[in-house]
PDB file of C-alpha atoms and ligand atoms in Angstrom:
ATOM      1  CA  UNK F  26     -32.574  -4.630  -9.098  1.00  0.00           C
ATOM      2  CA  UNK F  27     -31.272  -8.026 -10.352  1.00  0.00           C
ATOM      3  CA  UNK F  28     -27.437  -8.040 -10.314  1.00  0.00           C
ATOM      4  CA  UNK F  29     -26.861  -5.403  -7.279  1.00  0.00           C
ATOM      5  CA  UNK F  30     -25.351  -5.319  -4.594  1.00  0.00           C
ATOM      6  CA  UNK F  31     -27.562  -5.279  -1.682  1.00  0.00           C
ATOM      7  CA  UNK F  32     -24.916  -4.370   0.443  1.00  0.00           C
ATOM      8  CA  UNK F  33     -23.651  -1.208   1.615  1.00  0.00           C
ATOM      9  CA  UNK F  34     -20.263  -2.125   1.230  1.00  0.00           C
ATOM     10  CA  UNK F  35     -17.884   0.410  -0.792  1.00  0.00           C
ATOM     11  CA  UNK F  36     -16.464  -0.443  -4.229  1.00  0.00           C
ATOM     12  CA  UNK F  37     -12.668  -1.551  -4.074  1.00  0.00           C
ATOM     13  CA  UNK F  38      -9.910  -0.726  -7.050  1.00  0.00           C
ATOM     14  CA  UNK F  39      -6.261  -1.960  -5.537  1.00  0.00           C
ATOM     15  CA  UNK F  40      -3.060  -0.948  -6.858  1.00  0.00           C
ATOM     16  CA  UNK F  41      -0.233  -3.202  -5.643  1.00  0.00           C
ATOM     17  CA  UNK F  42       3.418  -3.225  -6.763  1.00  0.00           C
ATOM     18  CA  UNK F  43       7.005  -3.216  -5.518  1.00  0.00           C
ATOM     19  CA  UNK F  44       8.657  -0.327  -3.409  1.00  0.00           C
ATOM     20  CA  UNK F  45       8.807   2.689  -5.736  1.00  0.00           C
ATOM     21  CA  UNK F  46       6.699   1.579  -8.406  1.00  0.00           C
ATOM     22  CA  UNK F  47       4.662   4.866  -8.120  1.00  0.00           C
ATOM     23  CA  UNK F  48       1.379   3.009  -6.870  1.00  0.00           C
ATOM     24  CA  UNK F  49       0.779   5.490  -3.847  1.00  0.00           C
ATOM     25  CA  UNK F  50       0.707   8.419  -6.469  1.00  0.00           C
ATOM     26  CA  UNK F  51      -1.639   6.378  -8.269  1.00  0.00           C
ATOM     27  CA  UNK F  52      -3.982   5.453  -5.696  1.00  0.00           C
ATOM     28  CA  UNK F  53      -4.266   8.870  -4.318  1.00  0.00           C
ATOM     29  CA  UNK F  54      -4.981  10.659  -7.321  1.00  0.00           C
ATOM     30  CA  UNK F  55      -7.024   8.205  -8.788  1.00  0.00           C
ATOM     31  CA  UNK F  56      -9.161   7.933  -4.842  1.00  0.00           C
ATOM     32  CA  UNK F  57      -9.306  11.860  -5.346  1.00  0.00           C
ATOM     33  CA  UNK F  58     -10.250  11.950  -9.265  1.00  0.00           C
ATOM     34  CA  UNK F  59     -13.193   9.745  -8.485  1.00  0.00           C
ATOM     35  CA  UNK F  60     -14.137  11.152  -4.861  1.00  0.00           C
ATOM     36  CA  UNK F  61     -13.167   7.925  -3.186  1.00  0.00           C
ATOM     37  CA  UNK F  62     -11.094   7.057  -0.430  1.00  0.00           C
ATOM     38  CA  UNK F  63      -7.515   6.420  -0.637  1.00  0.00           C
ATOM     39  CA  UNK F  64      -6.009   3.168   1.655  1.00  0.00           C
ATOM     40  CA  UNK F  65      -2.630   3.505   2.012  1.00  0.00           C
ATOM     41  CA  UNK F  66      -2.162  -0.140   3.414  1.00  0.00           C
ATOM     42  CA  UNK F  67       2.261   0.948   3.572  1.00  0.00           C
ATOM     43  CA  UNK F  68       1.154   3.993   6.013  1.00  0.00           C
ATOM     44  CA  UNK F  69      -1.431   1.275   8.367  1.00  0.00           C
ATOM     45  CA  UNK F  70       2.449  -1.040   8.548  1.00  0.00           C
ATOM     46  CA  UNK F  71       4.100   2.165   8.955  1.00  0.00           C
ATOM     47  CA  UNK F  72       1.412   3.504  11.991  1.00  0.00           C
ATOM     48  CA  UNK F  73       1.579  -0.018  13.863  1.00  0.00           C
ATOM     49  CA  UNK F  74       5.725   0.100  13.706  1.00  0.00           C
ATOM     50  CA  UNK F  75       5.443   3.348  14.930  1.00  0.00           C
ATOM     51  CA  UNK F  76       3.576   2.659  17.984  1.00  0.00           C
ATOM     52  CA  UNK F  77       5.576  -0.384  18.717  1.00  0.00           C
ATOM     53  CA  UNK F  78       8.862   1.436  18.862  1.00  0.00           C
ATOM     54  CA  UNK F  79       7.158   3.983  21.004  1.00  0.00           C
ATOM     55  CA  UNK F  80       5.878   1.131  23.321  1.00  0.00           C
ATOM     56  CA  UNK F  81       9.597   0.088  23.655  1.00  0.00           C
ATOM     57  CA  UNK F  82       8.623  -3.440  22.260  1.00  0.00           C
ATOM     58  CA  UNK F  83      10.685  -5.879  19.700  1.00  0.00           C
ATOM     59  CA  UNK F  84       9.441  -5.664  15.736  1.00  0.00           C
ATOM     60  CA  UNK F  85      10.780  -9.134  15.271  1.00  0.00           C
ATOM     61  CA  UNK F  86       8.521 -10.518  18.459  1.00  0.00           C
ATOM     62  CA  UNK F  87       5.064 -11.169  16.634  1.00  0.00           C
ATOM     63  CA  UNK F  88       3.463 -11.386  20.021  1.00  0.00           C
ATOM     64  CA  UNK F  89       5.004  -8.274  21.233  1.00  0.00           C
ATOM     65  CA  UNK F  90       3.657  -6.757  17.974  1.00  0.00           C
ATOM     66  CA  UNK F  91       0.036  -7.988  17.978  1.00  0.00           C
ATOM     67  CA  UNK F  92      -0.112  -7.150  21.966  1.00  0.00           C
ATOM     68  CA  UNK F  93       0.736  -3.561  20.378  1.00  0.00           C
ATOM     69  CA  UNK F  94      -1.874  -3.522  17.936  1.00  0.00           C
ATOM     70  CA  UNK F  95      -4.817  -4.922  20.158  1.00  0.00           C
ATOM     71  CA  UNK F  96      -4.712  -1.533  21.644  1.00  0.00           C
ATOM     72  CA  UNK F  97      -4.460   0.740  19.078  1.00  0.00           C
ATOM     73  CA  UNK F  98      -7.276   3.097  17.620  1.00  0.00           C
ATOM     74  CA  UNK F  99      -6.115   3.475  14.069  1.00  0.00           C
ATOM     75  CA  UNK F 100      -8.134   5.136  11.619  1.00  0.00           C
ATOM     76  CA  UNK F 101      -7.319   6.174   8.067  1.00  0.00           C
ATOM     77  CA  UNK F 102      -8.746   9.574   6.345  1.00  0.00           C
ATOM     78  CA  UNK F 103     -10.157   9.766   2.423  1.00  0.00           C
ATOM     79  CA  UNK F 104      -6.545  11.121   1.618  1.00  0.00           C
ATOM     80  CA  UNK F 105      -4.781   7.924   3.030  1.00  0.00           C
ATOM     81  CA  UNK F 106      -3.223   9.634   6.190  1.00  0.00           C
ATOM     82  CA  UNK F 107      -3.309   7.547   9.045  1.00  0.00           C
ATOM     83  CA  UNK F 108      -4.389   8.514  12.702  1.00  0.00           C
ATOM     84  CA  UNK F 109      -3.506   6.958  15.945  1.00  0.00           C
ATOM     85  CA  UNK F 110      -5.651   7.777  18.603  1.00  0.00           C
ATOM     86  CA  UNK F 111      -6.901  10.544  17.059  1.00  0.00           C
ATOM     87  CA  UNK F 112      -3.315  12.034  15.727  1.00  0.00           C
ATOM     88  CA  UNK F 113      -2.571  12.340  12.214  1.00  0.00           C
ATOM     89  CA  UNK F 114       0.500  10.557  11.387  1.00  0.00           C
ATOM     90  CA  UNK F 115       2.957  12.231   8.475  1.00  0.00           C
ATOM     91  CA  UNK F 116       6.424  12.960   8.508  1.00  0.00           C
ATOM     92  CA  UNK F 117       6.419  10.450  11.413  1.00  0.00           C
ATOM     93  CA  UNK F 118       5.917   7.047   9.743  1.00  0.00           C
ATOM     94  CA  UNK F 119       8.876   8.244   6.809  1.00  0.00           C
ATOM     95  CA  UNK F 120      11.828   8.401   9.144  1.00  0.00           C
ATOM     96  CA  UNK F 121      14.973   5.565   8.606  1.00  0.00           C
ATOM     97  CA  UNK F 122      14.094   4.206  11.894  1.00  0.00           C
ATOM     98  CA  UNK F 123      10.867   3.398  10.456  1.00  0.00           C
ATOM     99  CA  UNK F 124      11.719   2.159   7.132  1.00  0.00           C
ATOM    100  CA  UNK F 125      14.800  -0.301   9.293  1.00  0.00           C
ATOM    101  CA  UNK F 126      11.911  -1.848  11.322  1.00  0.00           C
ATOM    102  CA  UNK F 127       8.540  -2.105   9.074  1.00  0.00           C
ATOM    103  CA  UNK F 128      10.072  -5.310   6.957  1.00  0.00           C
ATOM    104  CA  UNK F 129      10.326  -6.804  10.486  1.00  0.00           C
ATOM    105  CA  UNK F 130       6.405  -6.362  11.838  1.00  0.00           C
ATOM    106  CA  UNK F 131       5.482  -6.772   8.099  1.00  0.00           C
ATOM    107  CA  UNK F 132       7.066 -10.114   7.922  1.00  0.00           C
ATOM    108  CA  UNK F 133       4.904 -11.587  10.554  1.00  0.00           C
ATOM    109  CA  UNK F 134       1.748 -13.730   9.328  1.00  0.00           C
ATOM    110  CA  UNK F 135       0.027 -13.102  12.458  1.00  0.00           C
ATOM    111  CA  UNK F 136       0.368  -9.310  12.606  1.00  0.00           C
ATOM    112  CA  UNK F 137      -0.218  -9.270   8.625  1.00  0.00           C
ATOM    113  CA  UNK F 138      -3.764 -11.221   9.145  1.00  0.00           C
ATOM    114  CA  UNK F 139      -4.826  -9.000  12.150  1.00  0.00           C
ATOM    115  CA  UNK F 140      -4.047  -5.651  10.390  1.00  0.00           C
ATOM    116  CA  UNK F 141      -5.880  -6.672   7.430  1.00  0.00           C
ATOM    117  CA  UNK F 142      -8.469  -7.330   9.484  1.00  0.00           C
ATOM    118  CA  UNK F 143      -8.649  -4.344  10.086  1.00  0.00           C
ATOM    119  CA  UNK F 144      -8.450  -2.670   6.353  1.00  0.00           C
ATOM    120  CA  UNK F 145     -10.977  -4.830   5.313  1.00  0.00           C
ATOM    121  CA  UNK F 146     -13.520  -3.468   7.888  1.00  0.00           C
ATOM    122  CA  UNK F 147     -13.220  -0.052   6.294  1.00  0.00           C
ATOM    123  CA  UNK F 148     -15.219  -1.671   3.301  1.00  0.00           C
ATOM    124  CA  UNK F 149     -18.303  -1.684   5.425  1.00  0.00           C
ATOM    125  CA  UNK F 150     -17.819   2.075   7.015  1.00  0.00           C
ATOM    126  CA  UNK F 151     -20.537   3.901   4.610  1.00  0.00           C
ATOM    127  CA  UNK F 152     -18.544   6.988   4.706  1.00  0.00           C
ATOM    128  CA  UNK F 153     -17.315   6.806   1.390  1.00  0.00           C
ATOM    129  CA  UNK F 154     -18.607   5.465  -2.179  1.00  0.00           C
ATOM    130  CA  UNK F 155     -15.345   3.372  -2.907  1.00  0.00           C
ATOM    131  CA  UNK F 156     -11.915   2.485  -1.925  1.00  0.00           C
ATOM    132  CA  UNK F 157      -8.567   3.043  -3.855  1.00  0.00           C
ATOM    133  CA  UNK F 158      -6.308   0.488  -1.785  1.00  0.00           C
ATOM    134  CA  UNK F 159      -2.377   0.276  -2.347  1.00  0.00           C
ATOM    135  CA  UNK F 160       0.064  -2.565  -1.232  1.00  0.00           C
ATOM    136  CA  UNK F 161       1.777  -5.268  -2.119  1.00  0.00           C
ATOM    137  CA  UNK F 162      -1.079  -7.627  -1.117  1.00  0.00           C
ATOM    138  CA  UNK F 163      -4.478  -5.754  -1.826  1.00  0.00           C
ATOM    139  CA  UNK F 164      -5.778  -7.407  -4.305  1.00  0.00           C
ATOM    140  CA  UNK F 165      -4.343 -10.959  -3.667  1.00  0.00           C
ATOM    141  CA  UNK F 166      -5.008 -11.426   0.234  1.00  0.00           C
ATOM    142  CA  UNK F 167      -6.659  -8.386   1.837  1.00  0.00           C
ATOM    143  CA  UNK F 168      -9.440  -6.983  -0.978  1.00  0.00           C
ATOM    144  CA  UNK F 169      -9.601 -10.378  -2.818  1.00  0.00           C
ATOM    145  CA  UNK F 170     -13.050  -9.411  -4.196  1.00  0.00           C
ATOM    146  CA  UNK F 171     -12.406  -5.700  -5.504  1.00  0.00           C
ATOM    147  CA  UNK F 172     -14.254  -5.087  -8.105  1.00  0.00           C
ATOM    148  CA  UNK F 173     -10.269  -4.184  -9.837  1.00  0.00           C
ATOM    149  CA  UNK F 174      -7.314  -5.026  -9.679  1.00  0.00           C
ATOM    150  CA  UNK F 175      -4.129  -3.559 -10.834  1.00  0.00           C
ATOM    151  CA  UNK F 176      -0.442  -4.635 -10.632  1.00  0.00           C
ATOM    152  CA  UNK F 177       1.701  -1.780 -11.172  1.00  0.00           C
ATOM    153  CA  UNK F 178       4.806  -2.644 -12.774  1.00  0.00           C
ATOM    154  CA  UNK F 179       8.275  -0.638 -13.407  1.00  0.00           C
ATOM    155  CA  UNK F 180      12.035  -2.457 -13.731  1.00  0.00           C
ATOM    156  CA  UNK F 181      14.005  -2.360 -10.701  1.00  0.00           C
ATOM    157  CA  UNK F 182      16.258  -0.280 -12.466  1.00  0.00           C
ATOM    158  CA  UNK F 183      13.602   2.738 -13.261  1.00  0.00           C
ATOM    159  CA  UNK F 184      12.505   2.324  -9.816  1.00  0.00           C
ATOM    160  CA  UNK F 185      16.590   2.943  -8.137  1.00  0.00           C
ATOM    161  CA  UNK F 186      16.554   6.228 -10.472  1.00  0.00           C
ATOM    162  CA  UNK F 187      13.346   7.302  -9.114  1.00  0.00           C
ATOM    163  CA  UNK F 188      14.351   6.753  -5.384  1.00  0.00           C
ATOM    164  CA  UNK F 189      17.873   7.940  -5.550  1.00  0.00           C
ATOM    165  CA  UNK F 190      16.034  11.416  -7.340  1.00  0.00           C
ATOM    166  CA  UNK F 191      13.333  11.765  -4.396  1.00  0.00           C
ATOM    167  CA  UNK F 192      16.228  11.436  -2.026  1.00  0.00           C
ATOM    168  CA  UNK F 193      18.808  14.192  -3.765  1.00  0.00           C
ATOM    169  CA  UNK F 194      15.782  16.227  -4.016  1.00  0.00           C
ATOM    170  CA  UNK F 195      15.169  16.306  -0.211  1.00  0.00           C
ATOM    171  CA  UNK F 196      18.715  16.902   0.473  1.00  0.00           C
ATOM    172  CA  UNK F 197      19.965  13.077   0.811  1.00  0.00           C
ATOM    173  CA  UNK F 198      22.925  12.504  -0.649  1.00  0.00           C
ATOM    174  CA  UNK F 199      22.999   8.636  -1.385  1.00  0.00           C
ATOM    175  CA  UNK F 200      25.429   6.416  -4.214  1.00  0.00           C
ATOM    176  CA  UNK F 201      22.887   5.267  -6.785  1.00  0.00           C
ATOM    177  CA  UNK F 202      24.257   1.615  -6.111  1.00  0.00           C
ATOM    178  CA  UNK F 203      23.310   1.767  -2.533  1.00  0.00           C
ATOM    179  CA  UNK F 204      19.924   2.510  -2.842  1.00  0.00           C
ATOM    180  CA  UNK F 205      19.605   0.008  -6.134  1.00  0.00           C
ATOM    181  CA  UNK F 206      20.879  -3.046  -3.815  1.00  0.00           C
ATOM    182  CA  UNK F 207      18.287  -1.768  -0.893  1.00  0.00           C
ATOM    183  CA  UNK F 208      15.967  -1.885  -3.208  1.00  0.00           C
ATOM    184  CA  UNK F 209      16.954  -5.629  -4.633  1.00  0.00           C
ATOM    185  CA  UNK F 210      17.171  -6.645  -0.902  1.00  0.00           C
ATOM    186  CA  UNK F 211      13.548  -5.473  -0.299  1.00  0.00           C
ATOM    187  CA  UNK F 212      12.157  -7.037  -3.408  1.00  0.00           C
ATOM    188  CA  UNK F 213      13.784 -10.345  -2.264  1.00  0.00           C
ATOM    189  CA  UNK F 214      12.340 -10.219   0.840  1.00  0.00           C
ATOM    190  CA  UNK F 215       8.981  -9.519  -0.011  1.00  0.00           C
ATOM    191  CA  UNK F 216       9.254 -12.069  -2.819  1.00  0.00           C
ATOM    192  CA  UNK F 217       9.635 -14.111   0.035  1.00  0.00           C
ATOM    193  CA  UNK F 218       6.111 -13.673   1.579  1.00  0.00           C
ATOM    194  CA  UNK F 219       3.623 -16.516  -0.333  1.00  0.00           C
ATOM    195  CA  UNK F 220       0.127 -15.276  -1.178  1.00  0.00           C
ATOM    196  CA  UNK F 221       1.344 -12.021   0.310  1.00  0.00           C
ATOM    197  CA  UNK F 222       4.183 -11.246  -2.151  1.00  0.00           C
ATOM    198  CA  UNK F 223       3.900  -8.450  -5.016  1.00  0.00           C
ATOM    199  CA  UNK F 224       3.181 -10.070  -7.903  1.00  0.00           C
ATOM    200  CA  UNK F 225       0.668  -9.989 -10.717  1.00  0.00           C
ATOM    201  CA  UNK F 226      -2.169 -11.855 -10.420  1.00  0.00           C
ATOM    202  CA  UNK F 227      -4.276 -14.269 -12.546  1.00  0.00           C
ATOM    203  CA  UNK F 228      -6.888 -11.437 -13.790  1.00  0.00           C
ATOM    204  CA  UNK F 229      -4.670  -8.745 -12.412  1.00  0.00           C
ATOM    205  CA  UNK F 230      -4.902  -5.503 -15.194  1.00  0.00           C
ATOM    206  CA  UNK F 231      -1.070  -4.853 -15.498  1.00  0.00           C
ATOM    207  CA  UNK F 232      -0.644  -1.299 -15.261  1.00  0.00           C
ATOM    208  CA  UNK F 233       3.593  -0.290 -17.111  1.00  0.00           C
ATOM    209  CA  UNK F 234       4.619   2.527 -15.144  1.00  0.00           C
ATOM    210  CA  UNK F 235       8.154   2.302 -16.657  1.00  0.00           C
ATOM    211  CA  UNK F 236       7.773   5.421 -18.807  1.00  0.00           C
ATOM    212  CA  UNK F 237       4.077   6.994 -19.098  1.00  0.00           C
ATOM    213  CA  UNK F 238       3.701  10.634 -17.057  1.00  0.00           C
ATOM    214  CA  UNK F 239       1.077  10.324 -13.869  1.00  0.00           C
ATOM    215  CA  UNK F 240      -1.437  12.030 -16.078  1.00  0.00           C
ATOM    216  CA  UNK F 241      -1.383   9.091 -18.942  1.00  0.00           C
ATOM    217  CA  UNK F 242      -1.165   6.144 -15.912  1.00  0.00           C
ATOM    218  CA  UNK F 243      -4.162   8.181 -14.240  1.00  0.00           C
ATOM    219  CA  UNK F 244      -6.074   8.839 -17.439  1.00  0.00           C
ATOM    220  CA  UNK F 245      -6.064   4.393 -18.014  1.00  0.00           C
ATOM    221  CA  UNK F 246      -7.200   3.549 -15.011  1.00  0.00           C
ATOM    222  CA  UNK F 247     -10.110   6.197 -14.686  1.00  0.00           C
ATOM    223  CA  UNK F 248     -11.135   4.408 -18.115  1.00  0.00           C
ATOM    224  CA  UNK F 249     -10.422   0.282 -16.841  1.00  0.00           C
ATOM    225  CA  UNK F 250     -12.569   1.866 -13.658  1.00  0.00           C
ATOM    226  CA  UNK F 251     -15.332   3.033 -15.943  1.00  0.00           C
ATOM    227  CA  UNK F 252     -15.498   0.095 -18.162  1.00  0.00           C
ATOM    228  CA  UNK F 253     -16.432  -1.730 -14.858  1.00  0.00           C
ATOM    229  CA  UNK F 254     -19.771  -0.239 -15.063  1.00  0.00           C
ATOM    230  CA  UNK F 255     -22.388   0.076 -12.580  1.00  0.00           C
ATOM    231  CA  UNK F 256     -22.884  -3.639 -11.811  1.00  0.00           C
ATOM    232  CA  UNK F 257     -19.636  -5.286 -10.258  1.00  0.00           C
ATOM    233  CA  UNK F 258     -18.948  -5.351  -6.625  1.00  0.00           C
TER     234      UNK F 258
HETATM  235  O1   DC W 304       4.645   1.051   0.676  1.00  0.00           O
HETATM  236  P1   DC W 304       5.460   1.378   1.932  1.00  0.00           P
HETATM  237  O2   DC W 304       6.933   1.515   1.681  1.00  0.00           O
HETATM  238  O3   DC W 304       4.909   2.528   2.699  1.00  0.00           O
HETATM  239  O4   DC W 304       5.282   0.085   2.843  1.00  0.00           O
HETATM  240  C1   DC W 304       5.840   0.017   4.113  1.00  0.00           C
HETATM  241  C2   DC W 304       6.150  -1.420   4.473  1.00  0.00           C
HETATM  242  O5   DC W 304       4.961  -2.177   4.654  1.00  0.00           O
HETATM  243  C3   DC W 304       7.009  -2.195   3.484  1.00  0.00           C
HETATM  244  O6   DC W 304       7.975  -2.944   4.228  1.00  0.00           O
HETATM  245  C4   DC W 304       6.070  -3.140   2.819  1.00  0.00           C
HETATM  246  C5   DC W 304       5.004  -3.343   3.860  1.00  0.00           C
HETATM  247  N1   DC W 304       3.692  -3.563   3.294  1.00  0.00           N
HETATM  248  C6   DC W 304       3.227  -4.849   3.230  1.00  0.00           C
HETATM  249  O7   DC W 304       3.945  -5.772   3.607  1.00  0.00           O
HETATM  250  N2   DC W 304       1.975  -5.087   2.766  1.00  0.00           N
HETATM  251  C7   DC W 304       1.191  -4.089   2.350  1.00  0.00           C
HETATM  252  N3   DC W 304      -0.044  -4.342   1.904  1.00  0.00           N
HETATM  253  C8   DC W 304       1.678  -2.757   2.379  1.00  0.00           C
HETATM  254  C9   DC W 304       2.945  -2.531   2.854  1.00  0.00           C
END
């Protein structure tokens, strides 16, 4: 048919945005809503620092880091969890140890290009219909031709409360100022990363998570993914 893709390459929507925007909820409700599978690109960084600290090597060494990931079988399931030879990764990739070292193998343009690398190549796995990717860099660098693309966007300030609530409710009691300046220290850093840093987009669909519930931020982008239609890639 005139217009289709001949391919059998799956259908991408990304979600990128800043730490604690809500964009993982996002994705993996909207991957499950339309029987796609999630990419959790945070959880792929989160897998590779994982294994490097295992291996004993240096986050900030970008050869050390690549030398880590040229032997490592990662694969990601439809609900964005991430295995490493063969194990299912959780509870693992959220520890503080993780979240001190990530910034450093996630700063490296080398280790960035050859992860993505990888993500990309789950576009041509036929498993699943579509993608739902999230990140700060989806849409921009690693799904540049999704067929969507969506910037989620909430004030820093919305984004502290929301943190400094997940952490009380797991038992973490933090000052609301600390985790507000982590927070501005992260954004600067990433802001920091050219093509790679979170940012809206020229033809990015802005999604403002500031105040709607998950329901009303689910129920717009189910209808910007069906007023794609059946034709775009
Ligand atoms: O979203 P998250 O907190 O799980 O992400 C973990 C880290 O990986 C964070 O430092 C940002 C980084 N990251 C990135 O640089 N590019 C992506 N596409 C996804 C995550």
């Amino acid at each position: 048919m005139p217009g289709e893709d001949p391919s059998p390459r799956a259908r991408v929507v990304t979600l990128d945005g800043l730490s604690g925007s809500g964009k993982s909820t996002l994705a993996r409700r909207l991957a499950a809503a339309l029987g796609w599978t999630f990419v959790d690109s945070g959880a792929w960084y989160r897998a590779l620092t994982f294994a490097v600290l295992e291996a004993e090597e240096d986050p900030r060494n970008a050869d050390s880091v690549l030398s880590v990931l040229s032997q490592l079988d990662l694969a990601g399931q439809a609900d964005g969890t991430v295995c490493l030879d063969g194990r299912a990764l959780g509870a693992e990739l959220r520890t503080a140890r993780i979240d001190a070292a990530v910034s450093d193998v996630a700063d490296h343009p080398s280790v960035r290009q050859a992860l993505n690398q990888r993500l990309r190549s789950l576009r041509n796995s036929a498993q699943h219909p579509g993608l739902v990717a999230d990140g700060r860099d989806a849409g921009s660098v690693i799904y540049p031709e999704a067929s969507l693309k969506v910037f989620v966007d909430v004030s820093l300030e919305e984004r502290a409360r929301r943190r400094h609530q997940q952490a009380l409710a797991i038992g973490q009691e933090r000052a609301f100022a600390d985790v507000l300046a982590g927070l501005r220290e992260r954004d600067q850093r990433e802001s920091e990363r050219g093509a790679a840093a979170p940012r809206a987009h020229q033809g990015d669909r802005v999604l403002d998570n500031e105040k709607p519930s998950v329901e009303e931020a689910i129920r717009r982008l189910l209808d910007w993914v069906k007023s794609l239609g059946t034709q775009s890639p």
